[in-house]
Coordinates of C-alpha atoms and ligand atoms in Angstrom, one line a residue:
M259 CA -8.7 -15.2 -7.9
N260 CA -7.3 -12.3 -9.8
T261 CA -4.2 -10.5 -8.5
R262 CA -5.0 -7.2 -6.9
V263 CA -2.5 -4.5 -7.9
L264 CA -2.7 -1.2 -6.2
T265 CA -0.7 2.0 -6.3
G266 CA -1.2 5.6 -5.3
I267 CA 0.0 8.8 -6.9
T268 CA 0.6 11.8 -4.6
T269 CA -1.2 14.8 -5.9
S270 CA 1.3 17.6 -5.3
G271 CA 2.4 18.5 -8.8
T272 CA 1.9 18.4 -12.6
P273 CA 2.9 15.1 -14.3
H274 CA 6.1 15.4 -16.4
L275 CA 7.5 13.1 -19.0
G276 CA 9.4 11.0 -16.4
N277 CA 6.2 10.3 -14.5
Y278 CA 4.6 9.2 -17.7
A279 CA 7.3 6.8 -18.8
G280 CA 8.2 5.6 -15.3
A281 CA 4.8 5.2 -13.8
I282 CA 1.7 6.1 -15.8
R283 CA 2.5 4.1 -19.0
P284 CA 3.7 0.9 -17.3
S285 CA 0.8 1.0 -14.8
I286 CA -1.8 1.3 -17.6
Q287 CA -0.1 -1.6 -19.5
A288 CA -0.2 -3.7 -16.3
S289 CA -3.9 -3.0 -15.8
N290 CA -4.6 -4.6 -19.1
L291 CA -2.9 -7.9 -18.3
P292 CA -5.2 -10.9 -17.8
G293 CA -5.8 -11.9 -14.2
V294 CA -5.1 -8.4 -12.9
D295 CA -7.5 -6.2 -11.0
A296 CA -5.9 -2.8 -10.8
F297 CA -6.6 -0.2 -8.1
Y298 CA -5.1 3.2 -8.9
F299 CA -5.8 6.2 -6.8
M300 CA -4.9 9.8 -6.2
A301 CA -3.2 10.0 -2.8
D302 CA -4.6 13.4 -2.0
Y303 CA -4.5 13.0 1.8
H304 CA -0.8 12.2 1.4
A305 CA -0.4 15.4 -0.6
L306 CA -1.6 17.5 2.4
I307 CA 1.4 16.4 4.4
K308 CA 3.9 18.5 2.5
C309 CA 1.8 21.0 0.6
G310 CA -0.2 23.7 2.3
D311 CA -1.3 25.3 -1.0
P312 CA -5.0 24.5 -1.6
Q313 CA -4.9 25.8 -5.2
R314 CA -2.0 23.5 -6.0
I315 CA -3.7 20.5 -4.4
A316 CA -6.9 21.1 -6.2
R317 CA -5.2 21.7 -9.6
S318 CA -2.9 18.7 -9.2
R319 CA -5.8 16.3 -8.4
L320 CA -7.5 17.4 -11.6
E321 CA -4.4 17.3 -13.8
I322 CA -3.3 13.9 -12.6
A323 CA -6.8 12.3 -13.1
A324 CA -7.0 13.8 -16.6
T325 CA -3.5 12.6 -17.4
W326 CA -4.2 9.0 -16.5
I327 CA -7.4 8.9 -18.5
A328 CA -5.9 10.7 -21.5
A329 CA -3.0 8.2 -21.4
G330 CA -5.4 5.4 -21.9
L331 CA -6.5 4.2 -18.4
D332 CA -9.8 2.5 -18.8
P333 CA -12.0 3.5 -15.8
E334 CA -14.4 0.6 -16.5
K335 CA -11.6 -1.9 -16.0
V336 CA -9.4 -0.2 -13.4
T337 CA -10.9 1.0 -10.0
F338 CA -9.7 4.6 -10.3
Y339 CA -10.5 6.9 -7.4
R340 CA -9.4 9.7 -5.1
Q341 CA -8.3 8.6 -1.7
S342 CA -10.3 11.4 0.0
D343 CA -13.5 10.1 -1.6
I344 CA -13.3 6.9 0.5
P345 CA -14.0 7.8 4.1
E346 CA -13.3 4.2 5.2
I347 CA -9.6 4.9 4.5
P348 CA -9.0 7.4 7.2
E349 CA -11.2 5.4 9.5
L350 CA -9.0 2.3 8.9
C351 CA -6.0 4.5 9.3
W352 CA -7.1 5.3 12.9
M353 CA -7.7 1.7 13.7
L354 CA -4.2 0.8 12.4
T355 CA -2.7 3.8 14.2
C356 CA -4.0 2.3 17.5
V357 CA -2.1 -1.0 16.9
T358 CA 1.1 0.5 15.5
A359 CA 4.1 0.8 17.7
K360 CA 5.4 4.3 17.9
G361 CA 8.9 2.8 17.7
L362 CA 8.1 1.4 14.3
M363 CA 7.3 4.9 13.0
N364 CA 10.5 6.3 14.6
R365 CA 12.4 4.0 12.2
A366 CA 10.8 5.3 9.0
H367 CA 13.4 6.6 6.5
A368 CA 11.5 9.7 5.6
Y369 CA 11.1 10.8 9.2
K370 CA 14.7 9.9 10.1
A371 CA 15.9 11.9 7.2
S372 CA 14.1 15.0 8.5
V373 CA 15.5 14.4 12.0
D374 CA 19.1 14.0 10.6
Q375 CA 18.7 17.2 8.6
N376 CA 17.6 19.0 11.8
L377 CA 20.5 17.7 13.8
A378 CA 22.9 18.8 11.1
K379 CA 21.3 22.3 11.3
Q380 CA 21.5 22.1 15.1
V381 CA 17.8 22.7 15.6
E382 CA 15.3 20.6 17.5
P383 CA 15.2 17.1 16.1
D384 CA 11.5 17.3 15.3
D385 CA 11.6 20.8 13.9
G386 CA 9.0 21.2 11.1
V387 CA 7.9 17.6 11.4
N388 CA 4.1 17.3 11.5
M389 CA 2.2 14.2 12.7
G390 CA 1.1 13.6 9.1
L391 CA 4.7 13.1 8.1
F392 CA 5.5 11.0 11.2
S393 CA 2.6 8.6 10.6
Y394 CA 2.6 8.7 6.8
P395 CA 3.3 5.0 6.6
I396 CA 0.1 4.2 8.5
L397 CA -2.0 6.1 6.1
M398 CA -0.3 4.2 3.3
A399 CA -0.9 0.9 5.0
A400 CA -4.6 1.8 5.2
D401 CA -4.6 2.5 1.5
I402 CA -3.2 -0.9 0.8
L403 CA -5.0 -3.0 3.4
M404 CA -8.4 -1.4 2.7
F405 CA -8.5 -3.3 -0.6
N406 CA -6.4 -6.2 0.4
A407 CA -3.9 -5.6 -2.4
N408 CA -1.6 -8.5 -3.3
K409 CA 1.0 -6.4 -5.3
V410 CA 2.0 -2.8 -4.8
P411 CA 4.2 -1.4 -7.6
V412 CA 6.3 1.4 -6.2
G413 CA 9.7 2.9 -6.4
R414 CA 12.6 1.7 -4.3
D415 CA 12.2 4.5 -1.8
Q416 CA 8.8 3.0 -0.8
I417 CA 9.9 -0.5 0.0
Q418 CA 10.2 0.2 3.7
H419 CA 6.6 1.4 3.7
I420 CA 5.3 -1.9 2.3
E421 CA 7.3 -3.8 5.0
M422 CA 5.7 -1.6 7.6
T423 CA 2.3 -2.3 6.1
R424 CA 2.9 -6.0 6.5
D425 CA 4.0 -5.5 10.1
I426 CA 0.9 -3.5 10.9
A427 CA -1.4 -6.0 9.1
Q428 CA 0.1 -8.9 11.0
R429 CA -0.4 -7.2 14.3
F430 CA -4.1 -6.3 13.6
N431 CA -4.8 -9.9 12.3
H432 CA -3.1 -11.2 15.4
L433 CA -5.0 -9.0 17.9
Y434 CA -8.5 -9.2 16.4
G435 CA -8.4 -12.1 13.9
Q436 CA -9.3 -14.9 16.2
G437 CA -8.2 -17.3 13.5
S438 CA -9.8 -15.4 10.6
E439 CA -7.5 -13.2 8.7
F440 CA -8.7 -9.7 7.9
F441 CA -5.7 -8.6 5.9
V442 CA -3.7 -10.3 3.3
M443 CA 0.1 -9.6 3.2
P444 CA 0.9 -7.3 0.4
E445 CA 4.1 -7.7 -1.7
V446 CA 6.2 -4.9 -3.1
Q447 CA 6.7 -4.9 -6.8
I448 CA 9.8 -3.2 -8.2
D449 CA 9.9 -3.2 -12.0
D450 CA 13.5 -2.9 -13.1
D451 CA 12.6 -2.9 -16.8
V452 CA 10.7 0.3 -16.5
A453 CA 12.5 3.4 -17.8
T454 CA 13.8 5.8 -15.3
L455 CA 14.1 8.8 -17.5
P456 CA 17.1 11.1 -17.3
G457 CA 16.3 14.8 -17.0
L458 CA 17.7 17.7 -18.9
D459 CA 21.0 17.5 -17.0
G460 CA 21.3 13.7 -17.0
R461 CA 20.3 13.1 -13.4
K462 CA 17.0 11.3 -12.8
M463 CA 14.1 13.4 -14.1
S464 CA 12.5 14.9 -11.1
K465 CA 10.7 18.0 -10.0
S466 CA 13.1 18.4 -7.1
Y467 CA 16.1 18.7 -9.5
D468 CA 14.2 21.2 -11.8
N469 CA 15.3 19.2 -14.8
T470 CA 11.9 18.0 -16.2
I471 CA 10.4 17.9 -19.6
P472 CA 6.7 18.7 -19.5
L473 CA 4.2 16.1 -20.5
F474 CA 1.1 18.0 -21.6
E475 CA 1.7 21.3 -19.9
G476 CA 2.2 24.1 -22.3
G477 CA 1.1 22.0 -25.3
A478 CA 3.3 20.8 -28.2
K479 CA 5.1 24.2 -28.3
A480 CA 6.5 23.6 -24.8
L481 CA 8.0 20.2 -25.7
R482 CA 10.5 21.2 -28.3
P483 CA 12.2 24.1 -26.4
A484 CA 12.6 21.8 -23.4
I485 CA 14.2 19.1 -25.5
M486 CA 16.6 21.7 -27.0
R487 CA 17.8 22.4 -23.5
I488 CA 19.0 18.8 -23.0
V489 CA 22.7 18.9 -22.0
T490 CA 25.1 17.1 -24.4
D491 CA 28.8 17.0 -25.0
S492 CA 30.4 19.5 -27.4
L493 CA 31.1 17.2 -30.3
E494 CA 30.4 18.8 -33.7
P495 CA 28.2 17.4 -36.4
G496 CA 30.1 14.8 -38.4
Q497 CA 32.0 13.6 -35.3
P498 CA 30.9 10.2 -34.1
K499 CA 28.9 10.3 -30.8
D500 CA 28.8 7.9 -27.9
A501 CA 25.1 6.9 -28.1
E502 CA 25.0 4.6 -25.1
G503 CA 26.6 7.2 -22.9
S504 CA 24.2 10.0 -23.8
H505 CA 21.0 10.6 -22.0
L506 CA 19.5 12.0 -25.2
F507 CA 19.7 8.4 -26.5
S508 CA 18.2 7.0 -23.2
L509 CA 15.2 9.3 -23.7
Y510 CA 14.8 8.3 -27.3
R511 CA 14.9 4.6 -26.4
A512 CA 12.1 5.1 -23.9
F513 CA 9.8 6.1 -26.7
A514 CA 10.9 4.2 -29.7
T515 CA 10.8 0.6 -31.0
P516 CA 14.0 -1.4 -30.8
A517 CA 14.4 -1.1 -34.6
E518 CA 14.0 2.7 -34.4
S519 CA 16.4 2.9 -31.5
L520 CA 19.1 0.9 -33.4
D521 CA 18.7 3.2 -36.4
F522 CA 19.0 6.3 -34.2
R523 CA 22.1 4.9 -32.5
Q524 CA 23.8 4.2 -35.8
Q525 CA 23.1 7.7 -37.0
L526 CA 24.6 9.1 -33.8
E527 CA 27.6 6.9 -34.2
S528 CA 28.1 8.0 -37.7
G529 CA 28.1 11.7 -36.8
L530 CA 24.5 13.0 -36.6
G531 CA 24.7 16.5 -35.0
W532 CA 23.1 17.0 -31.6
G533 CA 20.7 19.6 -33.0
D534 CA 19.3 17.2 -35.6
A535 CA 19.2 14.4 -33.0
K536 CA 17.1 16.6 -30.7
N537 CA 14.7 17.3 -33.6
L538 CA 14.3 13.6 -34.2
L539 CA 13.8 13.0 -30.5
A540 CA 11.2 15.7 -30.3
A541 CA 9.3 14.3 -33.3
R542 CA 9.4 10.8 -31.9
I543 CA 8.0 11.8 -28.5
E544 CA 5.4 14.1 -30.1
Q545 CA 4.2 11.2 -32.1
E546 CA 3.3 9.3 -28.9
L547 CA 2.0 12.3 -27.0
A548 CA 0.0 14.2 -29.6
P549 CA -3.2 12.1 -29.5
M550 CA -3.1 12.0 -25.7
R551 CA -2.6 15.7 -25.4
E552 CA -5.7 16.2 -27.4
R553 CA -7.7 14.0 -25.1
Y554 CA -6.2 15.7 -22.2
A555 CA -7.2 19.2 -23.4
D556 CA -10.7 17.9 -24.0
L557 CA -11.0 16.5 -20.5
M558 CA -9.6 19.7 -18.9
D559 CA -12.3 21.6 -20.8
R560 CA -15.0 19.4 -19.3
P561 CA -14.0 18.9 -15.6
D562 CA -17.6 17.7 -15.0
R563 CA -16.7 14.5 -17.0
I564 CA -13.6 13.9 -14.9
E565 CA -15.7 14.3 -11.8
D566 CA -18.3 11.8 -13.0
I567 CA -15.5 9.3 -13.8
L568 CA -14.0 9.8 -10.3
Q569 CA -17.4 9.5 -8.6
A570 CA -18.1 6.3 -10.4
G571 CA -14.7 5.1 -9.3
A572 CA -15.3 6.0 -5.7
A573 CA -18.7 4.1 -5.8
K574 CA -16.9 1.1 -7.1
A575 CA -14.2 1.3 -4.5
R576 CA -16.7 1.9 -1.7
S577 CA -18.8 -1.2 -2.7
L578 CA -15.7 -3.0 -1.3
S579 CA -14.6 -0.7 1.5
Q580 CA -18.0 -0.2 3.1
P581 CA -18.8 -3.9 3.9
F582 CA -15.2 -4.5 4.8
M583 CA -15.2 -1.6 7.3
A584 CA -18.4 -3.0 8.8
R585 CA -16.6 -6.2 9.6
L586 CA -13.6 -4.3 11.0
R587 CA -15.7 -2.1 13.2
D588 CA -17.4 -5.2 14.6
A589 CA -14.0 -6.8 15.1
V590 CA -12.6 -4.0 17.2
G591 CA -15.9 -3.7 19.2
L592 CA -17.5 -0.6 17.6
R593 CA -20.9 -2.2 17.5
A594 CA -24.5 -0.9 17.4
A595 CA -26.2 -0.8 20.8
P596 CA -28.7 -3.7 20.3
A597 CA -25.8 -5.9 19.2
V598 CA -23.9 -5.2 22.4
V599 CA -26.9 -6.0 24.6
A600 CA -27.7 -9.1 22.7
G601 CA -24.1 -10.1 23.0
K602 CA -24.1 -9.5 26.7
R603 CA -27.3 -11.5 27.3
A604 CA -25.8 -14.4 25.3
G605 CA -22.7 -14.0 27.5
A606 CA -24.6 -14.2 30.7
A607 CA -26.6 -17.2 29.6
D608 CA -23.3 -18.7 28.4
K609 CA -21.9 -18.4 31.9
K610 CA -24.7 -20.6 33.4
Q611 CA -24.8 -22.9 30.4
A612 CA -21.0 -23.1 30.1
G613 CA -20.7 -25.7 32.8
K614 CA -23.1 -27.9 30.9
H615 CA -21.8 -27.2 27.5
A616 CA -18.2 -26.1 27.6
R617 CA -15.8 -29.1 27.8
F618 CA -12.3 -30.4 27.6
V619 CA -11.8 -33.1 25.0
S620 CA -8.6 -35.1 24.7
F621 CA -7.3 -36.8 21.6
R622 CA -4.2 -38.2 20.0
D623 CA -2.7 -36.0 17.3
E624 CA -1.2 -37.1 13.9
A625 CA 2.3 -37.4 15.5
G626 CA 0.9 -39.8 18.2
K627 CA 1.1 -37.2 21.0
F628 CA -1.7 -36.5 23.4
R629 CA -3.4 -33.2 23.4
F630 CA -6.7 -31.6 24.6
R631 CA -9.0 -28.9 23.3
L632 CA -11.3 -26.6 25.2
L633 CA -14.5 -26.3 23.4
G634 CA -17.0 -23.4 24.1
A635 CA -20.7 -23.8 24.7
D636 CA -21.1 -23.4 20.9
G637 CA -18.8 -26.3 20.3
L638 CA -16.1 -24.1 18.8
E639 CA -12.5 -24.5 19.8
L640 CA -11.3 -22.0 22.3
L641 CA -7.8 -23.4 22.8
L642 CA -5.6 -26.3 21.8
S643 CA -3.0 -27.6 24.1
E644 CA 0.7 -28.4 23.5
P645 CA 1.4 -32.1 22.7
F646 CA 2.3 -34.4 25.6
D647 CA 3.8 -37.9 25.6
N648 CA 1.9 -39.2 28.6
P649 CA -2.0 -39.5 28.3
K650 CA -2.2 -39.2 32.1
A651 CA -0.8 -35.6 31.9
I652 CA -4.0 -34.5 30.1
G653 CA -6.3 -35.3 33.0
A654 CA -4.0 -33.7 35.5
L655 CA -3.6 -30.5 33.5
T656 CA -7.3 -30.0 32.7
Q657 CA -8.0 -30.5 36.4
A658 CA -5.4 -28.0 37.3
M659 CA -6.9 -25.5 34.9
Q660 CA -10.2 -25.9 36.6
N661 CA -8.8 -25.7 40.2
A662 CA -6.9 -22.4 39.9
P663 CA -8.2 -19.1 38.5
L664 CA -6.9 -18.7 34.9
S665 CA -5.3 -15.4 35.8
S666 CA -2.9 -17.3 38.1
L667 CA -1.7 -19.6 35.3
A668 CA -1.8 -17.2 32.4
T669 CA 0.7 -14.6 31.2
E670 CA 0.2 -12.3 28.3
D671 CA 2.9 -11.1 26.0
N672 CA 2.5 -9.3 22.7
G673 CA -1.1 -10.3 22.3
I674 CA -0.5 -13.9 23.1
V675 CA -1.7 -15.6 26.3
Q676 CA 0.4 -18.5 27.6
V677 CA -0.9 -21.0 30.2
N678 CA 1.8 -22.5 32.3
I679 CA 1.4 -25.2 35.0
D680 CA 4.3 -26.0 37.2
G681 CA 6.7 -24.5 34.7
T682 CA 5.3 -26.3 31.7
L683 CA 3.8 -24.5 28.8
V684 CA 0.4 -26.1 28.4
A685 CA -1.3 -23.9 25.8
S686 CA -1.3 -20.5 24.1
F687 CA -4.0 -18.5 22.4
P688 CA -4.7 -15.0 21.2
A689 CA -5.4 -12.5 23.9
A690 CA -8.6 -11.6 22.2
K691 CA -10.0 -15.0 23.3
L692 CA -9.0 -14.6 27.0
E693 CA -12.4 -13.6 28.2
S694 CA -14.2 -16.5 26.4
V695 CA -11.6 -19.0 27.7
A696 CA -11.9 -17.7 31.3
L697 CA -15.8 -17.8 31.1
A698 CA -15.8 -21.3 29.8
I699 CA -13.4 -22.7 32.4
D700 CA -15.2 -20.7 35.1
G701 CA -18.5 -22.3 34.1
L702 CA -16.9 -25.8 34.0
S703 CA -15.4 -25.6 37.5
Q704 CA -18.8 -24.4 38.9
G705 CA -20.8 -27.1 37.2
Ligands
LIG934 N1 3.8 7.2 -0.9 C1 3.6 6.9 -2.3 C2 4.7 7.7 -3.0 O1 5.1 8.8 -2.6 C3 2.2 7.2 -2.7 C4 1.3 6.3 -2.1 C5 0.3 6.6 -1.2 C6 1.1 4.9 -2.3 N2 -0.4 5.5 -0.8 C7 0.1 4.5 -1.5 C8 1.8 4.0 -3.2 C9 -0.3 3.1 -1.5 C10 1.4 2.7 -3.1 C11 0.3 2.2 -2.3 O2 5.0 7.3 -4.1

């Protein structure tokens, strides 16, 4: 089985050079590794949480799609889609919302940060917090679990969201799984080798610091002036520079081969002027970006082609999400009417038949202890007992289970039912099985 790698890109802005080196370029490289099935998508529902500007959302979705394709993403190989083209995602999001503890969301860093800011400003704790922000991690869990991703490459700020996804997945599996697992546990993937580009002022390149270098925006003629604004120390040409300590060199290294970087570094150390260094940097970045920028311009001129690619991506994604959602709907009880009636008839027949066909069977387990199983009319296991030392205990316990109503022996906690007889734990099973277990025992004691 290939490893499924999945990540989302929030569509609230125009990609800059830092997004390219830190996310786009490494993700495209990863998608070409053998044994990897990559799922990359535009998280446009997430974008609605913080951005109420429809023009900006629309523009950003288009620019980000064009950027990834221009940068070399192969839509034949990668499943590349917009979140909002997959209606099963918000549907799953609701199912997950209904099994997620509100307390879990109270602990989300992004939400807590908003509350802290409000408290510092002495306003209402939830001032300006919408429900989208509050339950943001559940939508992210739906993105990941919909496609049962194994690895999720994200920045460190997203680690908690992946942990929450695992929590939520476990809870759903536990409540509805009945032994079969719907969701696999995703793992976070933090890539420490990937360049975090410094911005113009040396802090991490980020839109929120207003220190970015554009990627394609403004064309080649916008790149050079941005690079000229990189902050350096005031050493004159001819004076040796501290290459390692300069963010100009970090930027260069993110685009050059090791040999080129070594050469650049030696030039700086032997007195290359900052102006000349900036020219070299601009030329080196331009060399990588120029062919992509051309493809990008082409794509932006033909948005219908982008749309075709994204529609094909959505169809590919939905060939997985639609059948999976059908299973999930059935699991939670959202079933077509005939299926419900058929199920009920079978249930009624079961009740009469159960006495004949449901049964307790005792056996000796691998450790030499005595146990019993309750098998349903269909022969499938409904519960497995705890191990006991004395074989005589089995007869007494199964008898006791038939003599008293199950409700008087069973307690439910956190989706698990425990059967206790005279203070001894006899068996436990998922709460979802409670009705079948009760029906089977009921039939037995009548028969
Ligand atoms: N929240 C992520 C971010 O801001 C974007 C995102 C949305 C995402 N859904 C996802 C990332 C699913 C990984 C998997 O970076």
